Structure formats: structure tokens, C-alpha cells
Short mmCIF file of C-alpha atoms in Angstrom, two decimals:
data_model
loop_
_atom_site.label_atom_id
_atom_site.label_comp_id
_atom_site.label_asym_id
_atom_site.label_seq_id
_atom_site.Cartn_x
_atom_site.Cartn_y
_atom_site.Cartn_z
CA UNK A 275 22.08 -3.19 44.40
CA UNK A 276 22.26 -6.77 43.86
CA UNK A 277 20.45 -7.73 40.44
CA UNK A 278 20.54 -10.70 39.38
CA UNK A 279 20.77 -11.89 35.33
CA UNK A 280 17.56 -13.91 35.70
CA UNK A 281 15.66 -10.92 37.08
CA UNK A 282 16.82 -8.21 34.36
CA UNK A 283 16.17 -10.83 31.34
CA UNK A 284 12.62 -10.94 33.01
CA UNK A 285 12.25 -7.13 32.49
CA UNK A 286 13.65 -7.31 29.56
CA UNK A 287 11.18 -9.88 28.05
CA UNK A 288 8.11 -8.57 29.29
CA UNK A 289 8.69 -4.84 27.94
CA UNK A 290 9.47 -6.71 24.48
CA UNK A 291 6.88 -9.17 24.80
CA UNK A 292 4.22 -6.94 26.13
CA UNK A 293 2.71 -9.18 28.96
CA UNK A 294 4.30 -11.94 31.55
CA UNK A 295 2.53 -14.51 29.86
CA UNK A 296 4.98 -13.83 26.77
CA UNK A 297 7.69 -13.05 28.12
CA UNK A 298 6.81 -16.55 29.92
CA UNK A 299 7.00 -18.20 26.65
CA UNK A 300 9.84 -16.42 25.66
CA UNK A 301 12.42 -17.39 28.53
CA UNK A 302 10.44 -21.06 29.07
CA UNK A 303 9.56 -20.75 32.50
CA UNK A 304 5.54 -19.50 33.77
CA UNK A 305 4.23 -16.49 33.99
CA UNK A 306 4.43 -16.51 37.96
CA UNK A 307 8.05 -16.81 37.43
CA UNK A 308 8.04 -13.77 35.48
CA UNK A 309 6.03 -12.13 37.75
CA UNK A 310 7.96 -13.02 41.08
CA UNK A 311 11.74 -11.87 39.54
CA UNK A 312 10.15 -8.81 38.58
CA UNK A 313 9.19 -7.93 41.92
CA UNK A 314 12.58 -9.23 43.18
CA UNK A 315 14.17 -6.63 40.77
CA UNK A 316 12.14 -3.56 42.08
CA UNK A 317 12.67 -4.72 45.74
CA UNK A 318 16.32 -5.03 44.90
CA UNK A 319 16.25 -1.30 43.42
CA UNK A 320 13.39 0.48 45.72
CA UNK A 321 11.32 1.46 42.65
CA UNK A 322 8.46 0.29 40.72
CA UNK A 323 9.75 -0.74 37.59
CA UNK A 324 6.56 -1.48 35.21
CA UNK A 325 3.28 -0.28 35.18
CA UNK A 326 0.95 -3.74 35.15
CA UNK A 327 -0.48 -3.03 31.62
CA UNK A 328 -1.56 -4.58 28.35
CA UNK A 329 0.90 -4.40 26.75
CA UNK A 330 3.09 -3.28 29.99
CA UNK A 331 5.24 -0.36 30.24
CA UNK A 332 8.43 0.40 31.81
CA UNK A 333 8.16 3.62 34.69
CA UNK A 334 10.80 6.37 34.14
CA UNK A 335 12.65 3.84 36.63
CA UNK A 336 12.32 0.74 34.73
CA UNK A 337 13.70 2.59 31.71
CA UNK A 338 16.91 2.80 33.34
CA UNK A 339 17.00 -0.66 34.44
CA UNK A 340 15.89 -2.01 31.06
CA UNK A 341 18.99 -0.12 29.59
CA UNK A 342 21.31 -1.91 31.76
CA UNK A 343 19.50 -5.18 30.97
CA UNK A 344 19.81 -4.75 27.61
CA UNK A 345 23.50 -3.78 27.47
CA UNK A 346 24.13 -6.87 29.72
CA UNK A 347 22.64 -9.06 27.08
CA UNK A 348 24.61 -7.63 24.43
CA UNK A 349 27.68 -8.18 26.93
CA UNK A 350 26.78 -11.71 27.43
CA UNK A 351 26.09 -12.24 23.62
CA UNK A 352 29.66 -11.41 22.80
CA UNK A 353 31.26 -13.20 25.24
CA UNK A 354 29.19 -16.21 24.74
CA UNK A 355 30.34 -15.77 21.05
CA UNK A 356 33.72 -15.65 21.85
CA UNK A 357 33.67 -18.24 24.11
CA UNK A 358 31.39 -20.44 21.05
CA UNK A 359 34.07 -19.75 18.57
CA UNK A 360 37.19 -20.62 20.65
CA UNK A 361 35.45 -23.64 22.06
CA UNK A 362 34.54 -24.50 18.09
CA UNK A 363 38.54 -24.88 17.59
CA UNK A 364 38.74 -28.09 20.19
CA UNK A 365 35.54 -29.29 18.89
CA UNK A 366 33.63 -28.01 22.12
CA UNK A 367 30.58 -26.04 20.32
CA UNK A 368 27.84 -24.93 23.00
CA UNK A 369 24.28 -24.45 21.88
CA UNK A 370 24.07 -22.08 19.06
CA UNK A 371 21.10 -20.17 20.79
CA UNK A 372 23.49 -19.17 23.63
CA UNK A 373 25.66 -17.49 21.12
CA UNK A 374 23.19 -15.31 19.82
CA UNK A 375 23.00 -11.03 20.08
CA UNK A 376 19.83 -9.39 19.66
CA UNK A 377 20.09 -5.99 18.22
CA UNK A 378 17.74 -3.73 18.04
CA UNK A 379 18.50 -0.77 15.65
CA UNK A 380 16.20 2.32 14.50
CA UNK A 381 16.11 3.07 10.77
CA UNK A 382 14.02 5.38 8.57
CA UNK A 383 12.19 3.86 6.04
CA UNK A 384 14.03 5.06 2.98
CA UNK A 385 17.62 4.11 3.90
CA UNK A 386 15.44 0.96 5.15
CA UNK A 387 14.39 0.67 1.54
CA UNK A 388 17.33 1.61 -0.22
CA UNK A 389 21.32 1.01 1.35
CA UNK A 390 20.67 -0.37 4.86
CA UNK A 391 19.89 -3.88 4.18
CA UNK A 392 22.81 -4.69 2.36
CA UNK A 393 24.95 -3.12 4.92
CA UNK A 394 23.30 -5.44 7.74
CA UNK A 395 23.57 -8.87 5.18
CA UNK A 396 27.28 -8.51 6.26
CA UNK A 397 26.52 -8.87 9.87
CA UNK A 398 28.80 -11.70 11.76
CA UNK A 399 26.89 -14.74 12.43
CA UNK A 400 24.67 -15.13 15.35
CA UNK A 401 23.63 -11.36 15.29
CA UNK A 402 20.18 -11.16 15.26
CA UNK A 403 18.01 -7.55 14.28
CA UNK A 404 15.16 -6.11 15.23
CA UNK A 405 14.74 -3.34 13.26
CA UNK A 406 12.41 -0.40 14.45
CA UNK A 407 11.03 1.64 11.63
CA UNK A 408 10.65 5.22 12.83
CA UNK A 409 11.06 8.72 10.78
CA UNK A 410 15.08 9.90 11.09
CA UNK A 411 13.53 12.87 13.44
CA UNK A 412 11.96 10.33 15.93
CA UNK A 413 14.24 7.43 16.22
CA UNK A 414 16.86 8.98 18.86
CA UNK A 415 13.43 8.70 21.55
CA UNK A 416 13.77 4.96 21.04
CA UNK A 417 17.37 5.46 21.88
CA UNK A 418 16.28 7.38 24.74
CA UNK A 419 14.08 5.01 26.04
CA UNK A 420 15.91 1.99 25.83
CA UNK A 421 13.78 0.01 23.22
CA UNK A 422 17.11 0.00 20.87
CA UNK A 423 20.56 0.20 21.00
CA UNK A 424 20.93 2.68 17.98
CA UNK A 425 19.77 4.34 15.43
CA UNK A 426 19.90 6.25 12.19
CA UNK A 427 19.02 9.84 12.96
CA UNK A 428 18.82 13.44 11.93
CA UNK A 429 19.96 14.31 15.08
CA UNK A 430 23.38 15.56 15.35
CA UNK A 431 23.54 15.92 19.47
CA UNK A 432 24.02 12.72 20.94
CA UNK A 433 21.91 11.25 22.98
CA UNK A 434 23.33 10.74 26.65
CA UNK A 435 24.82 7.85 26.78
CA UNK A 436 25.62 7.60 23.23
CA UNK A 437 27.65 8.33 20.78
CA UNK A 438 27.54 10.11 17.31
CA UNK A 439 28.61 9.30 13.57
CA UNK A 440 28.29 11.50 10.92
CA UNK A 441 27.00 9.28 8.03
CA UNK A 442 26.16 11.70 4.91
CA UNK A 443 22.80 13.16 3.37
CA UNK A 444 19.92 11.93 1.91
CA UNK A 445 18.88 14.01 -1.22
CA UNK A 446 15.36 14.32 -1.89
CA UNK A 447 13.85 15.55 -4.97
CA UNK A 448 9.90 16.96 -5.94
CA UNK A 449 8.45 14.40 -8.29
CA UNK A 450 5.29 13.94 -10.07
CA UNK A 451 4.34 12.29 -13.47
CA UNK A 452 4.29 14.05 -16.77
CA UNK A 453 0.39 14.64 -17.02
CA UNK A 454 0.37 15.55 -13.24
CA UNK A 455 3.19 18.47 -13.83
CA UNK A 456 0.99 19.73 -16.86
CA UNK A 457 -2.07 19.73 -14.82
CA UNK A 458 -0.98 21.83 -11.61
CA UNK A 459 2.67 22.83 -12.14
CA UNK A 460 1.90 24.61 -16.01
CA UNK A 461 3.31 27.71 -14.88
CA UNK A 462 6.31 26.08 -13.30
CA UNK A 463 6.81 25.04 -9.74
CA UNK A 464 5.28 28.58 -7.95
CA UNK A 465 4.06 29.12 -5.17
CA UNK A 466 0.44 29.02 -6.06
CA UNK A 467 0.92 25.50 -7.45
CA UNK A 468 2.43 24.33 -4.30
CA UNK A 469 -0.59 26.10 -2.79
CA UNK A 470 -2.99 24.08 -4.61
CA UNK A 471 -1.22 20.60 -6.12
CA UNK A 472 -2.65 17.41 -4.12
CA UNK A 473 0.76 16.11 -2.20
CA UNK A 474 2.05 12.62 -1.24
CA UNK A 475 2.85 12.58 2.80
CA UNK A 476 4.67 9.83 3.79
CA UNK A 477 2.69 10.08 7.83
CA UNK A 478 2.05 12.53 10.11
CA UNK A 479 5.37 12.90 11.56
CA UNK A 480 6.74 13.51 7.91
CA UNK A 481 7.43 17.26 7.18
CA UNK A 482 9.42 17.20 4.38
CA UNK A 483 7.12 18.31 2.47
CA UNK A 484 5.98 21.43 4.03
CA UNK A 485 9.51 22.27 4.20
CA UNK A 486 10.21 22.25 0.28
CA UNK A 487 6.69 24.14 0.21
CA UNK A 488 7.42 26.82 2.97
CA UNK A 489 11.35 27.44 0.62
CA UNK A 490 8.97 28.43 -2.18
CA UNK A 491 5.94 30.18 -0.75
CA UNK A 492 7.41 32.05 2.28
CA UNK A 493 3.89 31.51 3.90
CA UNK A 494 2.06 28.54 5.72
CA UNK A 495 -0.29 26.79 3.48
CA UNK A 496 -2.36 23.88 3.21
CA UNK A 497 -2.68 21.71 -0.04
CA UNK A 498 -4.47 18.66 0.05
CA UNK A 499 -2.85 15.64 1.24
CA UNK A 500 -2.51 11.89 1.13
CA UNK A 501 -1.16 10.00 3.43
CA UNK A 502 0.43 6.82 2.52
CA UNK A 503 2.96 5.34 5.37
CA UNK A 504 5.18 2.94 3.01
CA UNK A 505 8.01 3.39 0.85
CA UNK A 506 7.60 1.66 -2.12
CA UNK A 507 3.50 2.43 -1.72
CA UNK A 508 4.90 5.92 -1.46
CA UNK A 509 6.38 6.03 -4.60
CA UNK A 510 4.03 3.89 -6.24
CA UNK A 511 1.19 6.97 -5.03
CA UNK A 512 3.34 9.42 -7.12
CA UNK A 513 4.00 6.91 -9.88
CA UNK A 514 -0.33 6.87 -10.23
CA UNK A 515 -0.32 10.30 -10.49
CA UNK A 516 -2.21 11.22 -6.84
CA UNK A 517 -0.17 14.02 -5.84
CA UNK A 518 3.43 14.96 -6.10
CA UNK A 519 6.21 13.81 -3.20
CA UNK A 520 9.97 14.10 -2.26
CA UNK A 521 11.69 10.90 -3.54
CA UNK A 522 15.22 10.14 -2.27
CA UNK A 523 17.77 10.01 -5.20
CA UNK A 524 18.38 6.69 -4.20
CA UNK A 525 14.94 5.17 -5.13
CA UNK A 526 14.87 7.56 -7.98
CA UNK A 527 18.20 5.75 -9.28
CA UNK A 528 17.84 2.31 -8.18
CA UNK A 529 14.01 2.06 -9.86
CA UNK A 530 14.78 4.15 -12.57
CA UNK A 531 11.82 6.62 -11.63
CA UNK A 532 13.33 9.22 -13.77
CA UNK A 533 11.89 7.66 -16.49
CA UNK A 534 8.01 7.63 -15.89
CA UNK A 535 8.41 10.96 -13.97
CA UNK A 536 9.70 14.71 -13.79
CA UNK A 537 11.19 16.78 -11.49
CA UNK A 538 9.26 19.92 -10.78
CA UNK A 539 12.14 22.50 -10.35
CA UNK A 540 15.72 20.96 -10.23
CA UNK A 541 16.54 23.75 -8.73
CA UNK A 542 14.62 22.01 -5.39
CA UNK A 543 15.60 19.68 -3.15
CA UNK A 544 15.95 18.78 0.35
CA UNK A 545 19.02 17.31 1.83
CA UNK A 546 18.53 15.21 5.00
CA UNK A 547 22.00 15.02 7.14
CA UNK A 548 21.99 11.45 8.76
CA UNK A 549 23.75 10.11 11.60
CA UNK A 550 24.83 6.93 13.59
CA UNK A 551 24.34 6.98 17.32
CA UNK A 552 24.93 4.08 19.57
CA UNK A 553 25.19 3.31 23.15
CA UNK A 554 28.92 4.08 24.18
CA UNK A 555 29.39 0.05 24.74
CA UNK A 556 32.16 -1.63 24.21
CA UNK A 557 30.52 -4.60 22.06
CA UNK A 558 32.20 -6.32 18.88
CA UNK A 559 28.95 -7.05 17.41
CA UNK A 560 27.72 -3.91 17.61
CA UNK A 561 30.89 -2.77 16.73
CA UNK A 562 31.13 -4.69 13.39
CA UNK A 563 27.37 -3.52 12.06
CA UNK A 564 28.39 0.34 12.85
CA UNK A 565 31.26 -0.09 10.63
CA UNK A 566 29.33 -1.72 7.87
CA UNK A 567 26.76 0.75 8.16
CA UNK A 568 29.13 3.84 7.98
CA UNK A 569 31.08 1.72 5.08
CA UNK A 570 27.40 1.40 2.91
CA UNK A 571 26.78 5.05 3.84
CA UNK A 572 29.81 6.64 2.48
CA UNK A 573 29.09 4.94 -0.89
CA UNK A 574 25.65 5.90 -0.95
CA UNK A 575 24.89 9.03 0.70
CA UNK A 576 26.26 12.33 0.34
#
């Protein structure tokens, strides 16, 4: 197959754009453009690569094409990098845009909210992140797919063409406020309270809860439930006294939550094994941000 870099970086921007006109905008040339090095690309590799959709979407095809386009780019961002900084010691510095690497990285919103970021604020210059929030359990299908070049998972198997860090655990305790616990945990934390107590669910995709719940009641059962899909609104929910939830230690510690609420049993807890997979590339930038991220998560986690 002969691909050409012009052609992949046109897949590329119109799966993260969402339409040719974007990706257009994107890579400063017109839509037709867009359009005609696409269809070069699939003529070049026999297969339909996207299905002509708003937003348009890669075919089982066009996800293997868009990983190798994406991997070039990282390729080409570290040489151009290399080539920027040895250039920058006879006074030769390129364009700074041309030295720029665009990773994409899936993270779960509590080490989102609580030791990722200032893992990634050590990041060399010129990386750039886009950061996928998606629930630890979910994040290795945006590996699968392509969409990102790694994530922070629950998932211990690697994904294929990956590979796999063990980073630690993510403790998470039952919390609730004072008058809450009186109202629907008086007895202690039984199973009839769990039964019954309103509960704080982060979305639907978030189990966590029902798996504390199921420890205690050895049954299936259905309290009432809110859903709130942020972290700090999260938090905030069981700080108000809606329902009880499953706060990391880490946001327990680092907003000092312990002090407006309780623990329902400290004999409780869920602990969340995370992990560090990547695409088995090797790329210095991505690289230097596992390392930070496996140096933040052995002083964090468990």
C-alpha cells in the first residue's frame, strides 16, 4: 500500500473533527480536499474507510488505518521535536506548531480530579492533551478503537497492541452526612438500610455502588438513585445530604470531607486496581508522560 502523510492526516482530522468541513479548517485546505485524499486513501487500501456521517465514523477498516495515522503523527511529533531542539542550538528554530504532539489519553474522572493533573503539568513542552473522560471499566474501548493512545484502566489484560502498567488502587469509602447516617443507617450499615437509603451514582456505567451493596446484602436490590455525572458535583450531592456515595480517599483527604461527613461502616470499602496501557510505540513523549504518571501514582495510590 502506498499511503501517503497528507491522506492519513485527512482521516485523521475528519474522525476528530466530525465532518470534512472541519477537518477542512483544521489542516487549512477545503473540504473537497479533504474529501478527494480520503478517497485516495481507501483506493490505496481497497476498503471503505468512513461511513459519510454527521459526525462521520470510521468502518472496522478505517479504525485500523486511523491507528496507524495516529501513531505516525506521534512519530512525526517527536522527530520534529528533536529536530526543533537541535536546530534551536545553531539558532535554526522551525515553526513551533510543527513541533507539536497531540496526545490523546483516557482518564477516569476521579484520578482526573485528584493526582492526574499534576502528573501531566510536568509534560515536556510542545505536548499537547486531549483528555477523554471515560469510567476506568470503559476507557480500554477507546484504546481499542483508536480515538487515544492510552489510558487509565481497570483492566489488567492488555489491549492488543498495547502494553500494561500496574499503577496501584483507588480506595473508595461509603459516605454520607451526619443527619443522613441517623436517618437511614440508625441500625448501622445493614442490609435493609442499603435496601432502602437514597444513593449517589456517579452514571450509568458506574457500579460501584451496587458492588459495596451486593458485599452486604447477598441479594440484588434496588434503592433509589441519583444520578449526578461530575466529580466534585458528586461529592457536593453527598455533602447536601441526597443520598450516600463511594468517595475516593483521595478527595476525602485533599477536601477534608471527613469533617462534614461519616463513614457508614469502616469496615467497607472498595478498592479499584488501576492500570497504564499504551500503544507499544516507541515515542519519547509518550514515553516521558507514562513515567510521570506511574511516578504521581505510586505516591498516591495504593
Amino acid at each position: 500500500m502506498d499511503l501517503q502523510l497528507d491522506q492519513l492526516r485527512a482521516l485523521d482530522a475528519a474522525v476528530a473533527e466530525g465532518t470534512f468541513e472541519a477537518a477542512a479548517r483544521l489542516l487549512r485546505v477545503t473540504p473537497s480536499a479533504i474529501s478527494q485524499r480520503i478517497k485516495a486513501l481507501e483506493r490505496a487500501v481497497g476498503r471503505i474507510l468512513l461511513q459519510r456521517t454527521k459526525p462521520v465514523r470510521p468502518t472496522e477498516s478505517g479504525l485500523a488505518v486511523l491507528r496507524l495515522a495516529r501513531q505516525i503523527e506521534l512519530l512525526t511529533g517527536d522527530t520534529a521535536r528533536e529536530l526543533g531542539s537541535a536546530a534551536g542550538e545553531y539558532g535554526e528554530v522551525g515553526p513551533e506548531a510543527d513541533r507539536r504532539v497531540r496526545l490523546p489519553i483516557a482518564v477516569n474522572a476521579d484520578s482526573l480530579e485528584t493526582w492526574v493533573m499534576p502528573a501531566l503539568s510536568g509534560a515536556p513542552p510542545g505536548v499537547c492533551f486531549e483528555i477523554h473522560r471515560e469510567d476506568e471499566e470503559h476507557t480500554t474501548r477507546l484504546l481499542r478503537n483508536g480515538t487515544v493512545m492510552a489510558a487509565i484502566t481497570a483492566t489488567a489484560q492488555p489491549v492488543q497492541g498495547c502494553r500494561v502498567r500496574r499503577l496501584g488502587a483507588m480506595r473508595y469509602r461509603p459516605m454520607a452526612t451526619r443527619e443522613f447516617a441517623r436517618t437511614w443507617f440508625a441500625d448501622g450499615a445493614t442490609a435493609r438500610a442499603f435496601a432502602t437509603a437514597p444513593v449517589i451514582v456517579f452514571d450509568r456505567n458506574d457500579d460501584l455502588q451496587d458492588r459495596l451493596i451486593r458485599r452486604r446484602t447477598r441479594r440484588p436490590v434496588d434503592p433509589p438513585r441519583h444520578y449526578i455525572p461530575a466529580t466534585s458535583g458528586y461529592a457536593e450531592a453527598v455533602r447536601l445530604g441526597l443520598g450516600w456515595g463511594l468517595l475516593p480517599d483521595l478527595q476525602i483527604d485533599m477536601h477534608g470531607y471527613a469533617k462534614s461527613l461519616v463513614t457508614l461502616d469502616e469496615s467497607l470499602h472498595i478498592d479499584v486496581a488501576l492500570y497504564w496501557q499504551q500503544w507499544r510505540l516507541d515515542s519519547p513523549a509518550l514515553t516521558s508522560v507514562a513515567t510521570a504518571i506511574a511516578e504521581a501514582a505510586a505516591e498516591s495510590l495504593r
